[in-house]
Every structure is written in C-alpha cells, then in structure tokens.
Coordinates of C-alpha atoms (C1' of nucleotides) in Angstrom, one line a residue:
Chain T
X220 CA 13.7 19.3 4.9
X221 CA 17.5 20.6 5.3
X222 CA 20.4 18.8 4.3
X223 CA 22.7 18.4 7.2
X224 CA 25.4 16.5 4.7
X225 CA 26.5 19.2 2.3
X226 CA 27.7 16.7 -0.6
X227 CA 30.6 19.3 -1.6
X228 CA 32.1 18.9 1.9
X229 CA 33.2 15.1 1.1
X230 CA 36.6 14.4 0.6
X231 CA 38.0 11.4 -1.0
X232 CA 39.5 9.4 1.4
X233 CA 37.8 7.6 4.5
X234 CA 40.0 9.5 7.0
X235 CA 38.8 12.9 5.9
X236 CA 35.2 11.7 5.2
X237 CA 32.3 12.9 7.3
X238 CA 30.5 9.9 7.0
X239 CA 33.6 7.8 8.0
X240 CA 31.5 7.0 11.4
X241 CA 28.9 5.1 10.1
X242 CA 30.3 3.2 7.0
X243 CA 33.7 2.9 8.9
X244 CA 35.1 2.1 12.1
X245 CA 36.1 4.9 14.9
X246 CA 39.1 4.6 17.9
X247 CA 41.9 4.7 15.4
X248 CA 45.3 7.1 15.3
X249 CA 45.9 9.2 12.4
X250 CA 48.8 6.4 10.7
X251 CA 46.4 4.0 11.4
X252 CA 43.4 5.6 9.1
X253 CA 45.8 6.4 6.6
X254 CA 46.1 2.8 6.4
X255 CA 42.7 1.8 6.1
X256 CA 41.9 4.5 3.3
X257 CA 43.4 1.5 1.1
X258 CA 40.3 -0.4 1.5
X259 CA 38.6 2.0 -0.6
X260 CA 40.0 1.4 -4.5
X261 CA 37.5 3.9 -6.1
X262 CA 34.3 5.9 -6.3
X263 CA 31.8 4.9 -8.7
X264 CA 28.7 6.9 -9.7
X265 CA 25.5 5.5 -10.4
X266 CA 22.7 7.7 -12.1
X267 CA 19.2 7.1 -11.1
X268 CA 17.5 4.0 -12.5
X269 CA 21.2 2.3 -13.0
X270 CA 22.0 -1.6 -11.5
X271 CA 25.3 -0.8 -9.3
X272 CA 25.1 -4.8 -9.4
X273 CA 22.8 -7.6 -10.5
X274 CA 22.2 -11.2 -9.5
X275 CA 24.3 -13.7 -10.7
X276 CA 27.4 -11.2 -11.7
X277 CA 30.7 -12.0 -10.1
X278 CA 31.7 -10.6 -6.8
X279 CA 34.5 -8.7 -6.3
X280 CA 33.7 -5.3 -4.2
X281 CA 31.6 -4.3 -1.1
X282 CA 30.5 -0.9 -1.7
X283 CA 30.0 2.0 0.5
X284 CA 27.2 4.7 -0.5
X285 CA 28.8 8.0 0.3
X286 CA 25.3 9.5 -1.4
X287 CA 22.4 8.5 -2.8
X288 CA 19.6 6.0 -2.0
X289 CA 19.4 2.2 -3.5
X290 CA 17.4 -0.5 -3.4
X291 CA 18.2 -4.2 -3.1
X292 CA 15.8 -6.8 -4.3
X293 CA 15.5 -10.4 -5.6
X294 CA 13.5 -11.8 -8.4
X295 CA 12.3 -15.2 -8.8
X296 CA 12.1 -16.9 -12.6
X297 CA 8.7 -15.9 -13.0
X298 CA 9.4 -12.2 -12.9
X299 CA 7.8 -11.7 -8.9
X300 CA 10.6 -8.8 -7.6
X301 CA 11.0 -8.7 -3.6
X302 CA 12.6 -5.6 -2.5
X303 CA 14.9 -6.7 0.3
X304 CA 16.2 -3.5 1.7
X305 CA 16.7 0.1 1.0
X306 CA 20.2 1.6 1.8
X307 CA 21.3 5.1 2.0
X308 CA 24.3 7.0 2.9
X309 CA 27.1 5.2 5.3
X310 CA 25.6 2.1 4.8
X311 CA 26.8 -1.2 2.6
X312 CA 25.7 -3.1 0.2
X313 CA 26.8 -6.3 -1.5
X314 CA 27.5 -8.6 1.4
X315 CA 25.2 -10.9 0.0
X316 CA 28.2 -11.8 -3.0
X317 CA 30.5 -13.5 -0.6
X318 CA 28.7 -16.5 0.0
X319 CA 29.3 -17.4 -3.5
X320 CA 31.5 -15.3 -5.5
X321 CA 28.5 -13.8 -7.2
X322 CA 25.9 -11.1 -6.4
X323 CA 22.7 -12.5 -4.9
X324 CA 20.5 -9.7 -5.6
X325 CA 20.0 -6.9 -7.5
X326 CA 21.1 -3.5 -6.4
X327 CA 19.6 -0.3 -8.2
X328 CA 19.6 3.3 -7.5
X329 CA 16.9 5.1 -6.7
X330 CA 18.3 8.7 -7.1
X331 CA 22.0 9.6 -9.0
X332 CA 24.4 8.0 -6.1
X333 CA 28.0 8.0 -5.6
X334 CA 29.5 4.8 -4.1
X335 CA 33.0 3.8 -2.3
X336 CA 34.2 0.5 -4.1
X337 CA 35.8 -1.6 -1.7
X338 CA 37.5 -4.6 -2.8
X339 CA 36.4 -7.4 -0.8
X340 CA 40.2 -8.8 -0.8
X341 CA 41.3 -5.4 0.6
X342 CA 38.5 -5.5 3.5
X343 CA 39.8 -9.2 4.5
X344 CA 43.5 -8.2 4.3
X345 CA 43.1 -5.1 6.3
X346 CA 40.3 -6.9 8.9
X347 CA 43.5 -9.5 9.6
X348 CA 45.7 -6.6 10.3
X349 CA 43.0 -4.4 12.2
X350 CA 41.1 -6.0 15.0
X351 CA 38.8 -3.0 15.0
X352 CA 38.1 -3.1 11.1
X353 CA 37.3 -6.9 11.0
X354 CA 35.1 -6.3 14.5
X355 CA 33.5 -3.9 12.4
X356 CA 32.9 -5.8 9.1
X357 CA 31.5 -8.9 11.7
X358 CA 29.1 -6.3 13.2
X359 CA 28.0 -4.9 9.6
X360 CA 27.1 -8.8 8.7
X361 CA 25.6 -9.0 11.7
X362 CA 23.3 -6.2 11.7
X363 CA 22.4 -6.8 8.2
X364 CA 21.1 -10.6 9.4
X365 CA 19.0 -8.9 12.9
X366 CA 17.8 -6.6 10.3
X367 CA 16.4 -8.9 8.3
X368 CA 15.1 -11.2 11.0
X369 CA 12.6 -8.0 12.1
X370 CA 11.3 -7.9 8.3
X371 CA 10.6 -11.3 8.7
X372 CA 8.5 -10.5 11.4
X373 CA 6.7 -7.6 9.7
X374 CA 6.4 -10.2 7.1
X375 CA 4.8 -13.0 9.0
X376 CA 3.0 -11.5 11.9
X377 CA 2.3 -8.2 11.3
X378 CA -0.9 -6.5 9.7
X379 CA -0.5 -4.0 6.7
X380 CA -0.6 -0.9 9.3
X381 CA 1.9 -2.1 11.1
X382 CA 3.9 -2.5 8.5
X383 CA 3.5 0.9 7.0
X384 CA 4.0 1.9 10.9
X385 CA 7.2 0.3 11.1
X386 CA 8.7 1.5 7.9
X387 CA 8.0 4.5 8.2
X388 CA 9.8 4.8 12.0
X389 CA 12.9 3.3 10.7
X390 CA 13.4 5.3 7.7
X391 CA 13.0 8.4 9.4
X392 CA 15.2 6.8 12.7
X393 CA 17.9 6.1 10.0
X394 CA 17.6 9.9 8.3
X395 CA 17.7 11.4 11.3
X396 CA 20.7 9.7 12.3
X397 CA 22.2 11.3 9.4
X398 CA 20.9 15.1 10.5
X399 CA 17.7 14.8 8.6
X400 CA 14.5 16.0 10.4
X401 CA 12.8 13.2 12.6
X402 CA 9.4 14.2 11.6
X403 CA 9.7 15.1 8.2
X404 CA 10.7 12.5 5.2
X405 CA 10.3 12.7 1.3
X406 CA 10.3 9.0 -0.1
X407 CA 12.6 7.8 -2.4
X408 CA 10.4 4.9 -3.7
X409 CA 7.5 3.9 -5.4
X410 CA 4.2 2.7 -3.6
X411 CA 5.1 -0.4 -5.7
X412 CA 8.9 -0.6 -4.3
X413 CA 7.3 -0.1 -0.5
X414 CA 4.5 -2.6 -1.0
X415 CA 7.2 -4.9 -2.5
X416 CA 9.6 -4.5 0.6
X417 CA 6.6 -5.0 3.0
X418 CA 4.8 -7.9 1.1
X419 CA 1.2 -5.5 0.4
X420 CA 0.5 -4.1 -3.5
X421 CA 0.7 -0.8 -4.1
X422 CA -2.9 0.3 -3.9
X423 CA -3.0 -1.2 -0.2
X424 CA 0.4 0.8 0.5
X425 CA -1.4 3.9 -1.0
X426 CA -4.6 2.9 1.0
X427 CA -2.7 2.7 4.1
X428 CA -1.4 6.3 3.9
X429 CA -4.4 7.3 3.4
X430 CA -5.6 5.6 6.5
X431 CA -2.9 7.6 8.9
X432 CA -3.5 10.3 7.2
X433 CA -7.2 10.7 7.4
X434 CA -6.6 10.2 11.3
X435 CA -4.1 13.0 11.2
X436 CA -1.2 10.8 12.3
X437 CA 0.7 12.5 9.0
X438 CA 0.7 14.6 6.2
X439 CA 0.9 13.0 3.0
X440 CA 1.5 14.5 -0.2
X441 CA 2.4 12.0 -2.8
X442 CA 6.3 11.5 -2.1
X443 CA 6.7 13.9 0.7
X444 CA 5.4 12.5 4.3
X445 CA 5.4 14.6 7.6
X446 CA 5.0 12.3 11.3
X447 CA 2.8 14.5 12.8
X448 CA 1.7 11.8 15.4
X449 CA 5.0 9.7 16.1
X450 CA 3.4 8.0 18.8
X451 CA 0.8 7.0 17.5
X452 CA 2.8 5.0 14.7
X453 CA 4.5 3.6 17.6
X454 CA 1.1 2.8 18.8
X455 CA 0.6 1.1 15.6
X456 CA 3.2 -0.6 15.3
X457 CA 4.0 -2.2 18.8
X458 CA 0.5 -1.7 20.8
X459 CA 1.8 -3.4 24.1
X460 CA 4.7 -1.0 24.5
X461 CA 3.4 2.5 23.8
Chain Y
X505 CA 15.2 -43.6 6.9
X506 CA 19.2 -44.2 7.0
X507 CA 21.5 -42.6 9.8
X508 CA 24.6 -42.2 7.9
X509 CA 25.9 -40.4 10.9
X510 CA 26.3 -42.1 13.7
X511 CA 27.0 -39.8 16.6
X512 CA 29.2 -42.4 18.5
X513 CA 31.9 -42.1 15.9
X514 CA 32.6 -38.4 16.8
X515 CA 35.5 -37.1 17.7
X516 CA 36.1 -33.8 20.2
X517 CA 38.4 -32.2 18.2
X518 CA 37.3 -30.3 15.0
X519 CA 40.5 -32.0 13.0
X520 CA 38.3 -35.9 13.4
X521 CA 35.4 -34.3 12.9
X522 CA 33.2 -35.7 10.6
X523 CA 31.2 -32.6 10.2
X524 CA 33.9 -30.5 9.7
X525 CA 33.8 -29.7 6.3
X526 CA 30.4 -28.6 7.3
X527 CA 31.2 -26.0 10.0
X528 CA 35.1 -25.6 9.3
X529 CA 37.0 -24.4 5.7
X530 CA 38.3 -27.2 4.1
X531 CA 42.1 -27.0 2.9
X532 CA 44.5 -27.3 5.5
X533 CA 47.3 -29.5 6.7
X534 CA 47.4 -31.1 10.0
X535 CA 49.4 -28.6 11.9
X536 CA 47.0 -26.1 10.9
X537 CA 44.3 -28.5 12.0
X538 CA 45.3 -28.5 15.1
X539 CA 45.4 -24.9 15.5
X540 CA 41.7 -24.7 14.6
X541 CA 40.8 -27.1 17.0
X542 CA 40.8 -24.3 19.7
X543 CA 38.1 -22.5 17.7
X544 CA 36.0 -24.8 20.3
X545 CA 36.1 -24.3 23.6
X546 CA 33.8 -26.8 25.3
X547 CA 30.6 -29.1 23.9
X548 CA 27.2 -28.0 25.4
X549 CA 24.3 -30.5 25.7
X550 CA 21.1 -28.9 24.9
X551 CA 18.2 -31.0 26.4
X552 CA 15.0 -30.9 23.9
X553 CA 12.7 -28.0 24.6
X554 CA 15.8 -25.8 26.5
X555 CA 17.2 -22.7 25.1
X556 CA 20.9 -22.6 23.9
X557 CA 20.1 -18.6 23.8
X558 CA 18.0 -16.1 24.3
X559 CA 17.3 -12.7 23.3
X560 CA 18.9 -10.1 25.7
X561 CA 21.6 -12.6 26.5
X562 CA 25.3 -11.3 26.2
X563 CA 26.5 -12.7 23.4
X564 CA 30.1 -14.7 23.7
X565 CA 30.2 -17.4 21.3
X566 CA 29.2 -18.7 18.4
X567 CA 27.2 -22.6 18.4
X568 CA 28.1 -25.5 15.6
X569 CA 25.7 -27.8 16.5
X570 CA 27.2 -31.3 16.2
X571 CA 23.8 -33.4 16.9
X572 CA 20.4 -32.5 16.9
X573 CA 18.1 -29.6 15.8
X574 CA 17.4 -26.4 16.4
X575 CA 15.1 -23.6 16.2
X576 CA 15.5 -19.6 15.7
X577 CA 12.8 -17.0 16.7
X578 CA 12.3 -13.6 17.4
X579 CA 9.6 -12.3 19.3
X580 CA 7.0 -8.9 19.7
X581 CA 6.6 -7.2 23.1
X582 CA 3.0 -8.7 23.1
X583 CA 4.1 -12.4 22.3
X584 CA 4.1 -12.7 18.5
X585 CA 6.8 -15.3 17.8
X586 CA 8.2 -15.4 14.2
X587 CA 10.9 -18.9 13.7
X588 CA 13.7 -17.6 12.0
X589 CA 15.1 -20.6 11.4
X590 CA 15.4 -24.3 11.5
X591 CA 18.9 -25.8 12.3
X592 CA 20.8 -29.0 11.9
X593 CA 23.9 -30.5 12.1
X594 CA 26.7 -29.2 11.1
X595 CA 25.1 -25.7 10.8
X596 CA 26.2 -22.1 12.8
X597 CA 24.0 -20.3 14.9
X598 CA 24.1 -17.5 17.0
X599 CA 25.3 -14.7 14.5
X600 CA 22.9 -12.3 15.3
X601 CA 24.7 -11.6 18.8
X602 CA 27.5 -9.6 17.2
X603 CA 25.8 -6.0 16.3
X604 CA 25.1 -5.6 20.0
X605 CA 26.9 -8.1 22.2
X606 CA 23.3 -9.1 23.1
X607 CA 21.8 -12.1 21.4
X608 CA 18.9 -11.2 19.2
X609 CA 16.9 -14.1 18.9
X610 CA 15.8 -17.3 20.8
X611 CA 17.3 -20.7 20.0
X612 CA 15.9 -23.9 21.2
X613 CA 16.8 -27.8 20.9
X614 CA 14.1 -29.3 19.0
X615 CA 15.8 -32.6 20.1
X616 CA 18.4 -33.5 22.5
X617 CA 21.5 -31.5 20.8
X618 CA 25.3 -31.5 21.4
X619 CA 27.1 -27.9 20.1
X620 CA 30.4 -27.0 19.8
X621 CA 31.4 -24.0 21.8
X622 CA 33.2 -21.6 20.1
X623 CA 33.7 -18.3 21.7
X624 CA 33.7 -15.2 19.2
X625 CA 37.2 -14.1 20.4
X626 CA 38.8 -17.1 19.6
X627 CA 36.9 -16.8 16.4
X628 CA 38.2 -13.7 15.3
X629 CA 41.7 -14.1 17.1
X630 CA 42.0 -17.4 14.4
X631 CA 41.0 -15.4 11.0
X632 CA 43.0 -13.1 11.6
X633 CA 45.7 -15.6 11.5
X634 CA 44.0 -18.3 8.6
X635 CA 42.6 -16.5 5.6
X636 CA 40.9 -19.6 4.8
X637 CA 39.2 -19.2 8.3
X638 CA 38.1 -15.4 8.0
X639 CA 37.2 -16.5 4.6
X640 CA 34.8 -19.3 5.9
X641 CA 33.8 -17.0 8.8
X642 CA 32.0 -14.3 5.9
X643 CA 30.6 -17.0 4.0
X644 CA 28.6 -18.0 6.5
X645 CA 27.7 -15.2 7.5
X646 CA 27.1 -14.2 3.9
X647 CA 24.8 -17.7 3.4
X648 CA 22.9 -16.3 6.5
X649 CA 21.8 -12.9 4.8
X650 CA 21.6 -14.8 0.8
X651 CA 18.6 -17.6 3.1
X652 CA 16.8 -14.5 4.5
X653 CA 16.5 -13.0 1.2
X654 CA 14.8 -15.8 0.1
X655 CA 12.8 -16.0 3.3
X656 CA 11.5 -12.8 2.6
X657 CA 10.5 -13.6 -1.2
X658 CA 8.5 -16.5 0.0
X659 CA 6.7 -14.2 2.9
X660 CA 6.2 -11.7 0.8
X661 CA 5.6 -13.2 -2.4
X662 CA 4.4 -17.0 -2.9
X663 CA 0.9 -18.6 -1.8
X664 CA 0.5 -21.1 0.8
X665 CA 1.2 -24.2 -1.2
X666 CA 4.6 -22.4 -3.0
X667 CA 5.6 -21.6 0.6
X668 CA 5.6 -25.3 2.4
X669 CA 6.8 -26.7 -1.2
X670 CA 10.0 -24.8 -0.8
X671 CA 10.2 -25.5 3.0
X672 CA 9.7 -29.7 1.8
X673 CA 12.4 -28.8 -0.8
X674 CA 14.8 -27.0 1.5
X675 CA 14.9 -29.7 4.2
X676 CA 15.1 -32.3 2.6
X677 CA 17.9 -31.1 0.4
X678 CA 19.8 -30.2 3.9
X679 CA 19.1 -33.5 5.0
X680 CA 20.1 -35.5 1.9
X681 CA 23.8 -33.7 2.0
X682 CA 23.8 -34.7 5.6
X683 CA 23.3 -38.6 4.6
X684 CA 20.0 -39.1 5.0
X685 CA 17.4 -40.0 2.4
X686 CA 16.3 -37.6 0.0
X687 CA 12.7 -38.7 -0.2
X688 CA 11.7 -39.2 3.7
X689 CA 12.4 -37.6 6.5
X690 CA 10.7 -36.7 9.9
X691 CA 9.9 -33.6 10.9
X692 CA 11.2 -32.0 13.9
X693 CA 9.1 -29.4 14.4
X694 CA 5.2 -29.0 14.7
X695 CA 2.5 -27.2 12.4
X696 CA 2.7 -24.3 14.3
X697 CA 6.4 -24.0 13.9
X698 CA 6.5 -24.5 10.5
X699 CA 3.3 -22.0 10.2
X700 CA 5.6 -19.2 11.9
X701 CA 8.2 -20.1 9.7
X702 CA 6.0 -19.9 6.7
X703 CA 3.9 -17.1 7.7
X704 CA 1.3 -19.2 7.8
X705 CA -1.5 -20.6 10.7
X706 CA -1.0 -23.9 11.7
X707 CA -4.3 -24.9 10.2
X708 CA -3.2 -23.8 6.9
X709 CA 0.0 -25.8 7.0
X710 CA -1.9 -28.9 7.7
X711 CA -4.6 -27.8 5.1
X712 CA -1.7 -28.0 2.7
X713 CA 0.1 -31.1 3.6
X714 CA -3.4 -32.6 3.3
X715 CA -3.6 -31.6 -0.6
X716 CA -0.3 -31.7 -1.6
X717 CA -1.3 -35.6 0.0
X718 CA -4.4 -35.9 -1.6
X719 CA -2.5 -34.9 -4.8
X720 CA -0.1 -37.4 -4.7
X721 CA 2.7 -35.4 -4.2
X722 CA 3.8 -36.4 -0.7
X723 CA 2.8 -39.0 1.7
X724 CA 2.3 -37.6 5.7
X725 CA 1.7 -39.3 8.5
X726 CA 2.0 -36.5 11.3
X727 CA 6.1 -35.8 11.7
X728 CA 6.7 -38.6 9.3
X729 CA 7.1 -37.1 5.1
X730 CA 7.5 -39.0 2.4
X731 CA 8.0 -37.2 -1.3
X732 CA 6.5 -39.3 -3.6
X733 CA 6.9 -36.3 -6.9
X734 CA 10.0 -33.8 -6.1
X735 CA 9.2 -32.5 -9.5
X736 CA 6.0 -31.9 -9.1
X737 CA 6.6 -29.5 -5.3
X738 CA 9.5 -28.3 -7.2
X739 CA 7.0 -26.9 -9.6
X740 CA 4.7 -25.8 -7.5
X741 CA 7.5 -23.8 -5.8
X742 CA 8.7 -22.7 -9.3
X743 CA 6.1 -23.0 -11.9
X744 CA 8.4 -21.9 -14.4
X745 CA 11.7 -23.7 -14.4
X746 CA 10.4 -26.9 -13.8
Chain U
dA1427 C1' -3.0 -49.3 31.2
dG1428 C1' -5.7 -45.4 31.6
dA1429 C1' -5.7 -40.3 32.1
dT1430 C1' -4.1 -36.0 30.6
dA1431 C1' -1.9 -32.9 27.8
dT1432 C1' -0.2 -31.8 23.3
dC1433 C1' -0.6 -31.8 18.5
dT1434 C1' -3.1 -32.5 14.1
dT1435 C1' -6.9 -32.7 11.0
dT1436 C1' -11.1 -31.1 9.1
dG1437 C1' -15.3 -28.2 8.6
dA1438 C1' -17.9 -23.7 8.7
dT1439 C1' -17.6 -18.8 8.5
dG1440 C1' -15.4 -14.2 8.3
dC1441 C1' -12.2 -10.7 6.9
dA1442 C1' -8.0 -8.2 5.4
dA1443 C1' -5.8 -7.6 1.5
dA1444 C1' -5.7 -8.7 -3.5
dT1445 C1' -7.6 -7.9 -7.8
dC1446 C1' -10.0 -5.3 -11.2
dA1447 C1' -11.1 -0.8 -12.7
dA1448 C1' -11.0 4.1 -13.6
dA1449 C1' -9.9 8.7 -12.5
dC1450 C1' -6.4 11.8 -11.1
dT1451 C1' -1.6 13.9 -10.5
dA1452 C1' 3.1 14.5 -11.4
dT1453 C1' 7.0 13.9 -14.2
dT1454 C1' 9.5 13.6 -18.7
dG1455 C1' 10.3 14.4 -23.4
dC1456 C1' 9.7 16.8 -27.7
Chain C
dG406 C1' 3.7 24.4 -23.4
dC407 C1' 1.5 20.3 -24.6
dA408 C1' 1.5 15.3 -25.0
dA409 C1' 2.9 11.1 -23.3
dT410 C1' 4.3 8.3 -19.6
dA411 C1' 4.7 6.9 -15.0
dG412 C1' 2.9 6.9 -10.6
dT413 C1' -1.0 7.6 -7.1
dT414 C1' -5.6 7.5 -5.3
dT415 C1' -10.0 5.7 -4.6
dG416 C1' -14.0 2.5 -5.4
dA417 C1' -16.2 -2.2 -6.2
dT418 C1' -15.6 -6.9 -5.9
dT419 C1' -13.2 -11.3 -5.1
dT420 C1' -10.4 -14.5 -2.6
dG421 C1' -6.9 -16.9 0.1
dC422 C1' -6.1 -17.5 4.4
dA423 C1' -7.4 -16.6 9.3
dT424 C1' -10.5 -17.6 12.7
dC425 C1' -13.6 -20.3 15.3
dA426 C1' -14.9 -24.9 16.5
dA427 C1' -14.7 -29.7 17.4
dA428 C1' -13.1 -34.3 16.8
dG429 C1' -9.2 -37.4 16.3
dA430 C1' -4.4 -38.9 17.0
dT431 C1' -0.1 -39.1 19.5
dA432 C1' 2.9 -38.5 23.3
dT433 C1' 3.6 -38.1 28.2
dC434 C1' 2.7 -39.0 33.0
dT435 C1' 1.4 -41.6 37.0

DNA sequence: AGATATCTTTGATGCAAATCAAACTATTGC
DNA sequence: GCAATAGTTTGATTTGCATCAAAGATATCT
C-alpha cells in the first residue's frame, strides 16, 4: 500500500496545504487564501483511542482531519453504540454541534490523528465575506445529509452482503481519491465498529468476509483486504446495474 | 383532533407568517423583516400523490412547506425505495440538492400541500447579509444530519416494537408543537411507508400497531392513533430512562 | 349504489442474521 | 520472550422478522 500523502510535506496553513482541495474550497487568488487561512485557529492532535469530542459537550469548532482516521457514533442510554460514519483525511467532522450548541455524537480516533480546529464563528464570518467558502460549507452539510440518506438505505433495504459490498467500494473510492491504491485497503476498524456502522454483529461482518473471500472476490487477512474482483462487489451490491 | 392552524389566516409574506418562527430565525425588526420576505419567491401547490422533486432534478430552491405533508425517498436502480423522511408544516426540504446541483431524493405531497419557494441564491445572497439567517440556515441543516443519526440507531439498532414507538413519539411530538393534540393524530402515510421508514415490512408495522393495541398502549383505527400510555411507548423506545 | 382498486389485518411458514460458544490469531505490556 | 488482552474466525442453535397467502376494510370511480 503506498502513501501518496507524505505527512512531513504538510504545512500549517490551508493555503500551502496539500489537502486544501478536499477540506477547503478551490478558485481563489493568493490574497484571498491568505484570508481564509484565519478559519483555521489551531491543530490539535488526537492519539489513538482519544474522544476529539463527545455528546453533549459544548460546540464551538468544526474540525478538519489533516491525518488520521476517526469514527463518529451515537449511543443510546442503555449503552447500544451506532457508528455513524468514518472520516479520514480532508474531511469534517462536527457539523452535527450546530444544531444545538453541543456535540451530538461522539467522535474518536481510530489511529493517532492530527486535526485543523476551526472555529465555527470564524467559518460563518468568513462564509459572509466569501461566496465560495459559504457555497462550500453548504455543500459539506449537504453531502454529509445525501451521505447519510444512502446508509439509510443499506440500513433498511439491503442484505448483509450488500452491505459489506457497499462499504467496502466507498472506503476504497474515498482512499483512492486521496492516492491510495483502488484495490488494496487495510482497515482501520474493528469487525465490531463495521458491523455497528452497517447494523450486522461482528461475527456476521467476519462471516461475510469470509463469504467474498471464499469466492475469490478478495483477499482477506484480518485488517488488510485486497478487491481482487471489483466487479463483482459491484455485482453485489447493485445487481441491476452491473 | 383540534386545527389550531387554520390555513385561511396565512399571510404571503414570511413577516405575517404564522409559521415563521418555524422556517425563519426569530429576532428581527420589521425592516429586516421585510428584507427576508424575498427569501420566497413564489408559493407552489403540490396536489396529493405529485412530486415537489425528484432525484436527477437540478436543484434551485429550497421548499418550506406552509400546508400539508410530505414524504422523502431515495431509491435503488432495481426499485428499492427507502422514505427518508416525513415532512410537515413549517419544516425545510430539499437540502440534499446542494452537493451536486441535482436533487438527491424524491419528495411527494402526502396531501394537498402549499410550499414556499425559496430559491437557494436568494438563500445564500441573504446570510450573507443576516447572521441570524446564515445562522438559521446551518441549524437546519445541522437538525437534518443530528435526525439521520438517530435514524440510523433505530435501523441499526432497536427491534420492531422500539422502532414504531419512536416513530409514534416523534410525530406526535411534531404535531403537538404545531397545535395539534398530543395524544391523537391521523396518520398520513400508509403501512408501507412507515415500514420503509422503519426498515420494516408493512406486515410487521401492522403486526405492531396490533400489540402495542392489544396492550393498551395506543388505540388504531387504520390512519386514525390514539395514545392512550406515552410512558409506556416511551419505554418501550427507551427502557432505561423511563 | 355498486364495482374496483387500494390498503390493512391476521395466519402459517421460512430464512437471514442473531446469539451462544469455543478455538484461534494478533497485539500489548511487563 | 512470555503472558495477558483484544480481536477474529468458525460452528451450532435460536429467533425476529420476512415472505406467502387470504380475508376484510376503506377509498375511489362510474
């Protein structure tokens, strides 16, 4: 698997940050990007294991991963935990805080991550100055809420291969978006954290690799995962289509 | 069941509006008011059964539905329907159009509806100019994300009966800050609808009305609900706090 | 008002995934 | 380097809900 994003290569502000095209918006002059390095305050690291931020706290930052991996998930009072999402470089976490002034969820990462804070106060001040930056904050929201309409699909219609099917497509989509390979993958999470995210336990999660891998649509080999057959997870997962 | 609204008594404007602290931020003077009023461009009638949207559409504007109800879905290539959502007065939909300029789901009048028209330019021309607009703008959005959180805990974590408890629970708390009794209400939608909501075959959801019936918990009469123990569905939704 | 289509309820049966259980593998700590 | 812990795989059994089926209720149309 080769790292495309050489961490050492980041710099500190948006403007001279190579993942400034997913996490920010492009089409701007040089003044203007200056500008809109304010909406970062400061980096914040967050070792393996570690909340970045939990339900009910108080809201006060969007946060942009620069690297890592994190999970979101909620919890009801009787201890059930649903993953909600899994987030990884460029992307943004803690949208769900606005609504109320507190966090929603719970936001944990899965391997030691280094985050851009950004004052939600400095993304609203900046979005009424830049048409382009509040476009792009809209769109964010937006994808986050299309996102999580196709989960409730998976959720509600789909059978446990599918599901495996479908997670596995986008996680790789997403990586190789960032210049990881499109066939290749090692997992962040847990059977348990998967099976939470798609609504199955963990031994159906486990069973179901098993499955694709028994009829040599991947290699699996605990955490590491290699799409030998993409199109037959396609298959899978949308059998009219493929 | 009371009509505390009465439709007849609306105004077109957003500043006589007696929804408006619904759809629009609360907190401004009258000059401001007026401003906001051209937020909407035009009222649409939606006859029952027709689509407001549909997925593929170009997205434009955004819908505050002034009467009536509403449905959300998203669909599979091979004709798997999932409801997103259900939709009442007073309530925003077509937020899932921004990521792409596309519209990403399906909305349909579960009654002869009235919306407001607001195109998305006007929409972001306006927050950029009223905080308290941009502000009310991201909360919704915000409230959108924070509901399909939940969504996804009940599809991927509760049982049957927990499901339609919190569905009972949910509309009927919408409906009582809209007016209307907090114990009865009709339902707009069928069993089939409420079983794509729920993740659930329309056979189960009738299943379930019929014990939490024979239970004593709720009278039902086809559309027509009646909760006869709110404590007793709320602890069925959350066997814990209740 | 009667016919037709749509929606709902209830019963009988089947099945996909959950649960229970135990062995196996990898990672972490001393 | 070995023990302890955490995570994964696989098997046996159970179960909640889906599916199949049919009757009953309501709404719509002519």
């Amino acid at each position: 698997m080769n790292l495309a994003i050489h961490p050492e290569t980041f710099k500190v502000a948006c403007s001279g940050c190579n993942l400034r095209e997913l996490c920010m918006p492009i089409g701007f002059n040089l003044d203007d990007m200056k500008r809109l390095d304010e909406v970062v305050a400061t980096r914040r690291r967050v070792k393996q294991g570690d909340l970045l931020f939990s339900s009910g706290e108080q809201f006060t930052s969007l946060y942009a991963i620069r690297t890592g991996f994190f999970k979101t998930s909620v919890s009801t009072d009787d201890g059930r935990e649903q993953v909600t999402g899994f987030q990884m470089a460029g992307e943004v976490i803690g949208l769900d805080g606005i609504v109320s002034d507190h966090h929603n969820c719970n936001a944990v990462a899965l391997e030691d991550s280094d985050v851009c804070v950004m004052p939600f106060a400095n993304v609203e001040e900046l979005s009424r100055e830049f048409p382009v930056l509040q476009r792009h904050v809209h769109k964010i929201m937006s994808r986050e809420i299309v996102r999580e309409n196709s989960i409730m699909m998976l959720l509600g219609n789909m059978r446990a291969e599918e599901r495996l099917a479908a997670f596995l497509l986008n996680l790789v989509q997403r990586l190789h978006a960032r210049g990881f390979s499109q066939s290749e993958l090692v997992l962040r999470m847990t059977r348990e954290e998967i099976g939470s995210y798609l609504g199955m336990k963990l031994e159906t999660v486990s069973r179901t690799f098993s499955k694709f891998s028994e009829d040599g649509i991947i290699d699996v080999k605990q955490r590491y995962v290699r799409i030998v057959q993409p199109d037959a997870l396609k298959k899978i997962f949308n059998p009219d289509v493929c």
